[in-house]
Coordinates of C-alpha atoms in Angstrom, one line a residue:
M1 CA 30.2 140.4 43.3
A2 CA 28.0 137.6 44.3
D3 CA 25.2 138.1 47.1
I4 CA 27.1 135.9 50.0
K5 CA 24.6 135.1 52.5
G6 CA 25.3 133.9 56.3
E7 CA 27.8 134.6 58.9
Y8 CA 31.3 134.7 59.2
D9 CA 34.7 135.8 61.3
E10 CA 35.9 138.9 59.9
R11 CA 39.2 136.9 60.2
F12 CA 37.8 134.4 57.7
S13 CA 36.4 136.9 55.3
G14 CA 38.8 135.6 52.5
V15 CA 36.8 132.3 52.5
A16 CA 33.5 134.6 51.6
E17 CA 35.6 136.1 48.8
A18 CA 36.9 132.5 47.5
L19 CA 33.1 131.5 47.5
A20 CA 32.0 134.8 45.6
H21 CA 34.7 134.3 43.0
N22 CA 33.8 131.0 42.6
L23 CA 30.0 132.0 41.7
D24 CA 31.0 135.2 39.9
E25 CA 33.2 133.1 37.5
G26 CA 30.6 130.9 36.7
L27 CA 32.6 128.3 38.7
D28 CA 29.7 127.4 41.0
V29 CA 26.1 127.7 40.4
G30 CA 25.2 127.3 44.3
A31 CA 27.5 126.1 47.2
S32 CA 27.9 126.6 50.8
V33 CA 31.0 126.5 52.7
A34 CA 31.4 126.2 56.6
V35 CA 34.4 126.3 59.0
V36 CA 34.3 124.9 62.6
L37 CA 37.3 126.1 64.8
N38 CA 37.6 124.8 68.3
G39 CA 34.2 123.2 67.9
Q40 CA 32.6 126.6 67.2
P41 CA 31.2 127.8 63.8
V42 CA 33.5 131.0 62.4
V43 CA 32.2 130.5 58.9
D44 CA 28.3 129.6 57.8
I45 CA 28.3 130.8 54.4
W46 CA 25.9 130.1 51.3
G47 CA 25.2 131.6 47.7
G48 CA 24.3 131.4 44.4
H49 CA 21.3 129.4 42.9
R50 CA 19.6 126.0 43.3
D51 CA 19.3 125.7 39.2
C52 CA 21.2 126.7 36.1
A53 CA 18.4 128.8 35.2
A54 CA 19.0 130.9 38.4
T55 CA 15.5 130.9 39.6
E56 CA 15.8 129.4 42.9
P57 CA 18.3 131.0 45.3
W58 CA 20.3 128.3 47.4
E59 CA 18.7 128.7 50.9
Q60 CA 20.2 128.3 54.2
D61 CA 18.5 124.9 54.6
T62 CA 19.4 123.6 51.0
I63 CA 21.1 120.3 50.9
V64 CA 22.6 118.4 48.1
N65 CA 24.0 115.1 47.6
V66 CA 27.9 115.0 48.5
F67 CA 28.9 111.6 46.8
S68 CA 31.8 110.2 48.6
T69 CA 32.3 112.9 51.5
T70 CA 29.5 110.6 52.6
K71 CA 32.4 108.2 53.5
T72 CA 33.6 110.1 55.9
M73 CA 30.7 110.0 58.2
T74 CA 30.5 106.1 57.4
A75 CA 33.8 106.3 58.8
L76 CA 33.1 108.0 61.9
C77 CA 30.6 105.6 62.8
A78 CA 33.1 102.8 62.2
L79 CA 35.3 104.9 64.7
I80 CA 32.8 105.3 67.4
L81 CA 32.2 101.3 67.7
A82 CA 35.7 100.9 67.8
D83 CA 36.0 103.2 71.0
R84 CA 33.1 101.7 72.6
G85 CA 35.2 98.4 72.4
E86 CA 32.3 97.0 70.1
L87 CA 34.6 96.7 66.9
D88 CA 38.3 95.5 66.9
L89 CA 39.6 97.2 63.7
H90 CA 42.3 94.6 63.4
A91 CA 39.9 91.6 63.9
P92 CA 38.9 89.7 60.7
V93 CA 35.7 90.9 59.0
A94 CA 34.3 87.5 59.4
R95 CA 34.1 88.0 63.3
Y96 CA 31.1 90.0 62.5
W97 CA 29.8 88.8 59.4
P98 CA 30.8 85.3 59.0
E99 CA 29.7 84.9 55.6
F100 CA 32.5 87.3 54.4
A101 CA 35.2 84.5 55.2
Q102 CA 34.2 82.8 51.6
A103 CA 36.4 82.8 48.5
G104 CA 39.6 83.0 50.9
K105 CA 38.4 86.4 52.4
D106 CA 38.8 84.9 56.2
R107 CA 42.0 86.7 57.1
I108 CA 40.8 90.1 55.7
E109 CA 40.5 92.6 58.5
V110 CA 38.1 95.4 59.3
R111 CA 41.1 97.7 58.8
E112 CA 41.6 97.1 55.2
L113 CA 37.7 97.9 54.4
L114 CA 38.5 101.1 55.8
G115 CA 41.8 101.5 54.2
H116 CA 40.5 100.5 50.7
T117 CA 42.9 97.4 50.7
S118 CA 40.4 94.8 50.8
G119 CA 40.7 94.1 46.9
L120 CA 36.9 94.2 47.0
S121 CA 36.7 98.0 45.0
G122 CA 33.9 96.5 43.0
W123 CA 31.6 93.6 42.1
D124 CA 31.9 91.0 39.8
A125 CA 28.6 90.4 39.1
P126 CA 27.2 93.0 36.3
M127 CA 25.1 95.3 38.4
V128 CA 22.3 98.0 37.2
V129 CA 22.5 101.3 39.1
E130 CA 19.2 100.3 40.9
D131 CA 20.6 97.4 42.1
L132 CA 22.3 99.7 44.9
A133 CA 19.1 99.9 46.5
D134 CA 19.2 96.2 47.3
W135 CA 21.4 95.9 50.5
E136 CA 21.2 92.1 50.4
R137 CA 22.3 91.8 47.0
C138 CA 25.2 94.1 47.4
T139 CA 26.3 92.8 50.4
S140 CA 26.1 89.3 49.4
L141 CA 27.8 89.5 46.4
L142 CA 30.6 91.0 48.0
A143 CA 30.7 88.3 50.5
A144 CA 31.0 85.7 48.2
Q145 CA 33.8 87.2 45.7
S146 CA 37.1 86.7 45.5
P147 CA 39.6 90.0 45.9
W148 CA 40.8 91.4 42.9
W149 CA 44.4 91.8 44.3
E150 CA 46.4 90.7 47.3
P151 CA 44.6 92.2 50.5
G152 CA 46.4 94.5 52.5
S153 CA 49.3 95.3 49.6
Q154 CA 48.1 98.2 48.1
S155 CA 44.7 100.5 47.8
G156 CA 42.1 100.4 45.0
Y157 CA 39.6 103.2 45.9
H158 CA 36.4 101.3 47.3
A159 CA 34.1 104.3 45.3
V160 CA 30.9 102.4 46.1
T161 CA 31.7 99.2 47.9
Q162 CA 33.3 100.8 51.0
G163 CA 29.8 101.8 52.5
Y164 CA 28.5 98.4 51.9
L165 CA 31.3 96.6 53.6
I166 CA 31.4 98.8 56.6
G167 CA 27.9 99.0 56.5
E168 CA 27.4 95.6 57.1
V169 CA 29.6 94.9 59.7
V170 CA 28.1 98.1 61.7
R171 CA 24.5 96.2 61.2
R172 CA 26.1 92.7 62.6
I173 CA 27.2 94.7 65.6
T174 CA 24.4 97.1 66.3
G175 CA 21.2 95.2 64.5
L176 CA 20.8 98.8 62.8
S177 CA 21.6 99.8 59.4
L178 CA 24.3 102.4 58.6
G179 CA 21.8 105.1 58.2
Q180 CA 19.9 104.4 61.2
F181 CA 23.0 104.1 63.2
F182 CA 24.4 107.3 61.9
A183 CA 21.3 109.1 62.5
Q184 CA 20.6 107.9 66.1
T185 CA 24.3 108.2 67.3
V186 CA 25.6 111.0 65.3
A187 CA 23.4 113.2 63.1
G188 CA 20.8 113.4 66.1
P189 CA 22.9 114.3 69.2
L190 CA 24.7 116.9 67.0
G191 CA 21.6 118.4 65.5
A192 CA 23.0 118.0 62.2
D193 CA 21.0 118.0 58.9
F194 CA 22.8 115.2 57.3
H195 CA 21.2 112.1 55.9
I196 CA 22.5 108.6 54.6
G197 CA 18.8 107.9 53.3
L198 CA 17.0 111.0 52.9
P199 CA 13.6 111.2 54.1
A200 CA 10.8 112.2 51.5
E201 CA 9.7 115.6 53.4
A202 CA 13.4 116.6 52.7
D203 CA 13.1 116.3 49.0
A204 CA 11.8 120.0 48.6
R205 CA 15.1 121.2 50.3
V206 CA 17.7 119.2 47.9
A207 CA 19.7 121.1 45.1
P208 CA 19.8 118.7 42.2
L209 CA 23.2 118.0 41.0
I210 CA 24.6 119.7 37.5
P211 CA 26.8 117.0 36.1
P212 CA 29.7 117.6 34.2
P213 CA 30.1 116.6 30.4
P214 CA 30.1 113.2 29.8
A215 CA 33.7 111.6 29.9
D216 CA 35.3 108.4 28.6
L217 CA 37.0 106.7 31.4
H218 CA 39.2 104.9 29.0
D219 CA 40.7 108.1 28.0
G220 CA 41.3 109.2 31.4
G221 CA 44.2 107.1 32.5
F222 CA 42.3 104.6 34.1
E223 CA 43.4 101.0 34.2
E224 CA 41.2 97.7 34.2
I225 CA 40.7 97.4 37.7
G226 CA 39.6 101.2 37.8
L227 CA 37.1 100.7 34.9
R228 CA 35.9 97.7 36.5
T229 CA 35.3 99.6 39.6
L230 CA 34.2 102.9 38.3
T231 CA 31.6 101.5 35.5
N232 CA 30.0 98.3 37.5
P233 CA 27.4 100.2 37.8
P234 CA 27.7 103.6 35.9
I235 CA 26.6 106.4 38.2
T236 CA 26.1 110.2 36.9
G237 CA 24.9 113.4 38.8
T238 CA 21.7 112.6 37.2
T239 CA 20.9 109.3 39.0
T240 CA 20.8 111.4 42.2
A241 CA 17.6 113.1 41.6
E242 CA 16.1 110.1 41.3
P243 CA 13.5 109.0 44.4
W244 CA 14.7 105.5 44.8
W245 CA 18.6 107.0 45.0
R246 CA 17.6 109.3 47.6
R247 CA 15.7 106.8 49.8
A248 CA 18.4 104.4 49.5
E249 CA 21.3 103.6 51.9
I250 CA 24.3 104.1 49.7
P251 CA 27.1 104.9 52.6
A252 CA 29.7 105.7 50.2
A253 CA 27.9 107.9 48.1
N254 CA 24.5 109.3 48.7
G255 CA 24.7 111.3 51.8
H256 CA 22.7 114.4 51.8
G257 CA 23.6 117.6 53.6
N258 CA 24.9 121.2 53.5
A259 CA 28.5 122.7 54.5
R260 CA 27.3 123.4 57.8
S261 CA 26.1 119.8 58.8
V262 CA 29.4 118.4 57.4
A263 CA 31.7 120.6 59.2
A264 CA 29.4 120.2 62.5
I265 CA 30.0 116.6 62.4
Q266 CA 33.4 116.3 61.2
S267 CA 34.5 118.8 63.7
V268 CA 34.2 116.1 66.1
I269 CA 37.2 114.5 64.8
A270 CA 38.9 117.9 64.5
C271 CA 38.4 118.5 68.3
G272 CA 39.6 115.3 69.9
G273 CA 36.0 113.6 70.1
E274 CA 34.1 116.3 71.2
A275 CA 32.4 119.5 69.5
R276 CA 29.8 122.1 71.1
G277 CA 29.2 119.8 74.1
T278 CA 28.7 116.9 72.6
R279 CA 31.2 113.9 72.9
L280 CA 31.2 111.3 70.5
L281 CA 34.5 109.7 71.0
S282 CA 37.0 109.4 73.7
A283 CA 40.4 111.6 73.3
Q284 CA 42.0 108.9 71.9
G285 CA 39.2 107.8 69.5
T286 CA 40.5 109.7 66.8
E287 CA 44.0 108.4 66.6
A288 CA 43.4 105.2 64.6
I289 CA 42.8 107.4 61.7
F290 CA 46.4 108.0 61.4
E291 CA 47.3 104.3 61.4
E292 CA 48.6 104.3 57.6
Q293 CA 47.0 101.4 55.9
S294 CA 48.5 102.4 52.3
N295 CA 51.0 104.6 50.8
G296 CA 51.3 104.4 46.8
R297 CA 49.6 104.5 43.8
D298 CA 46.1 103.5 44.1
L299 CA 45.0 100.7 41.5
V300 CA 41.3 102.5 40.9
L301 CA 42.3 106.2 40.7
N302 CA 45.8 105.5 39.3
V303 CA 47.6 108.5 41.5
P304 CA 49.5 108.4 44.9
L305 CA 47.1 108.3 47.7
R306 CA 48.2 107.7 51.4
F307 CA 44.9 106.3 53.4
G308 CA 44.6 105.8 57.1
M309 CA 41.2 104.3 58.7
G310 CA 38.5 105.5 56.5
F311 CA 40.5 109.1 55.5
G312 CA 43.1 110.3 52.9
L313 CA 46.1 111.1 54.9
A314 CA 48.7 114.0 53.4
N315 CA 51.0 113.3 50.8
E316 CA 51.9 114.4 47.4
T317 CA 48.2 114.2 45.7
M318 CA 46.4 115.7 49.1
P319 CA 49.1 118.2 50.6
M320 CA 47.7 119.0 54.0
G321 CA 49.4 119.2 57.8
P322 CA 50.9 116.3 59.6
R323 CA 47.5 115.3 61.5
S324 CA 45.2 116.3 59.2
C325 CA 42.8 114.1 57.1
A326 CA 40.1 114.6 54.4
W327 CA 37.9 113.3 51.5
G328 CA 35.7 114.8 49.0
G329 CA 32.8 113.5 46.6
Y330 CA 32.4 113.1 43.0
G331 CA 31.8 116.2 41.4
G332 CA 33.7 118.5 44.0
S333 CA 32.8 118.4 47.9
L334 CA 35.3 118.3 50.2
V335 CA 36.0 118.2 54.2
I336 CA 39.1 118.8 55.8
N337 CA 39.9 118.0 59.6
D338 CA 43.3 119.4 60.7
L339 CA 43.6 118.2 64.5
D340 CA 46.4 120.4 65.3
A341 CA 44.6 123.2 64.4
R342 CA 41.5 122.2 65.6
V343 CA 39.8 123.0 62.4
T344 CA 37.1 121.6 59.9
I345 CA 36.7 122.9 56.5
A346 CA 33.2 122.1 54.5
Y347 CA 32.5 122.9 51.0
V348 CA 29.3 121.5 49.0
M349 CA 28.1 122.8 45.8
N350 CA 25.5 121.6 43.1
R351 CA 27.7 122.3 40.2
M352 CA 30.1 119.0 39.1
E353 CA 33.3 119.2 37.7
A354 CA 34.5 115.6 36.5
G355 CA 37.2 114.8 38.5
L356 CA 37.2 112.3 41.4
L357 CA 39.9 114.0 43.8
G358 CA 38.8 117.6 44.0
D359 CA 39.4 120.8 42.0
P360 CA 40.4 124.4 42.3
R361 CA 37.1 125.5 44.1
G362 CA 37.6 123.4 47.0
A363 CA 41.3 124.1 47.1
S364 CA 40.7 128.1 46.9
I365 CA 38.3 127.7 49.7
A366 CA 40.5 125.4 51.8
L367 CA 43.5 127.9 51.5
A368 CA 41.3 131.2 52.7
A369 CA 40.5 129.1 55.6
A370 CA 43.7 128.4 56.4
G371 CA 44.9 131.9 56.1
G372 CA 41.8 132.7 58.7
V373 CA 43.4 130.1 60.9
A374 CA 46.5 131.6 60.6
K375 CA 45.2 135.2 61.6
T376 CA 43.8 133.5 64.8
M377 CA 46.8 132.7 65.6
R378 CA 48.6 135.7 65.7

């Protein structure tokens, strides 16, 4: 059985067993898992290796690029500004970012950025992957272009663009980049080892992602909008090892952390705005998450999705409790918040699967964690 390090409440022993199973079966190479209940950690474990050759063990402070799990951090920044009264989620984006009103976008609201319904899931202009480090290019192109579908009518997953769209709104309000605002307002106060724009001194702790076999998106059921969104520019797990990617702020895709830091931050949502004595939101500050923005077939991912403000909500694709919200990253990372149970579950790994919407590894962790929560209620 895989050697699982860290600590866990015995009622959550099934979570350690699930991680050990994934490692023993070769489903994971290295991974970490954390569960926070009522604002307190009840699982903080890790195991496996940082490399396929199994020469470098996954350590307590190992971090990894979590792809779109980063979106939950960016959404939290917007929720904090809304809770402070500095951002109206129902206001036109152009109130804060006047240039955004170009090409008939003057009525698109901030909530439509958070709910993936703005019609700006990708760029019209051809992009190379290095362009993602050019904030001005990424945002000015989005400000100038027309929506790809009627805004507000349905979702189309804003795979990479969402971070620039929300990030620019945050920058216009605060004068800080999204990564700076996140570090000062969220990660710093919580003491969380999560970064949007990774400092060079943290490079030595990063577990490089292990990409899945190349896949042809044309064979994956993606239609035209999906292909345009996901291939311009093409991003692979290998891209994330490049220094420019790590230093850039790509707030929908290049957050670096471990399960401990993901759960520590997101537990603020699960616990009504406060965790471990640090309050980032009022008790009502999380309620906007559950304001449904779309519910139906997503134009990009081509599956039924239900989006609130910045998070996926329960539906047939994401079966969860009625007051749960979640999202994950390309390759398999995952975070789930259940506000009724006051629990946050986080899983991050280095071996990527091909899917964009999770896989059995994260599901097994979540089910085991739910079993542990049930035991605490007996």
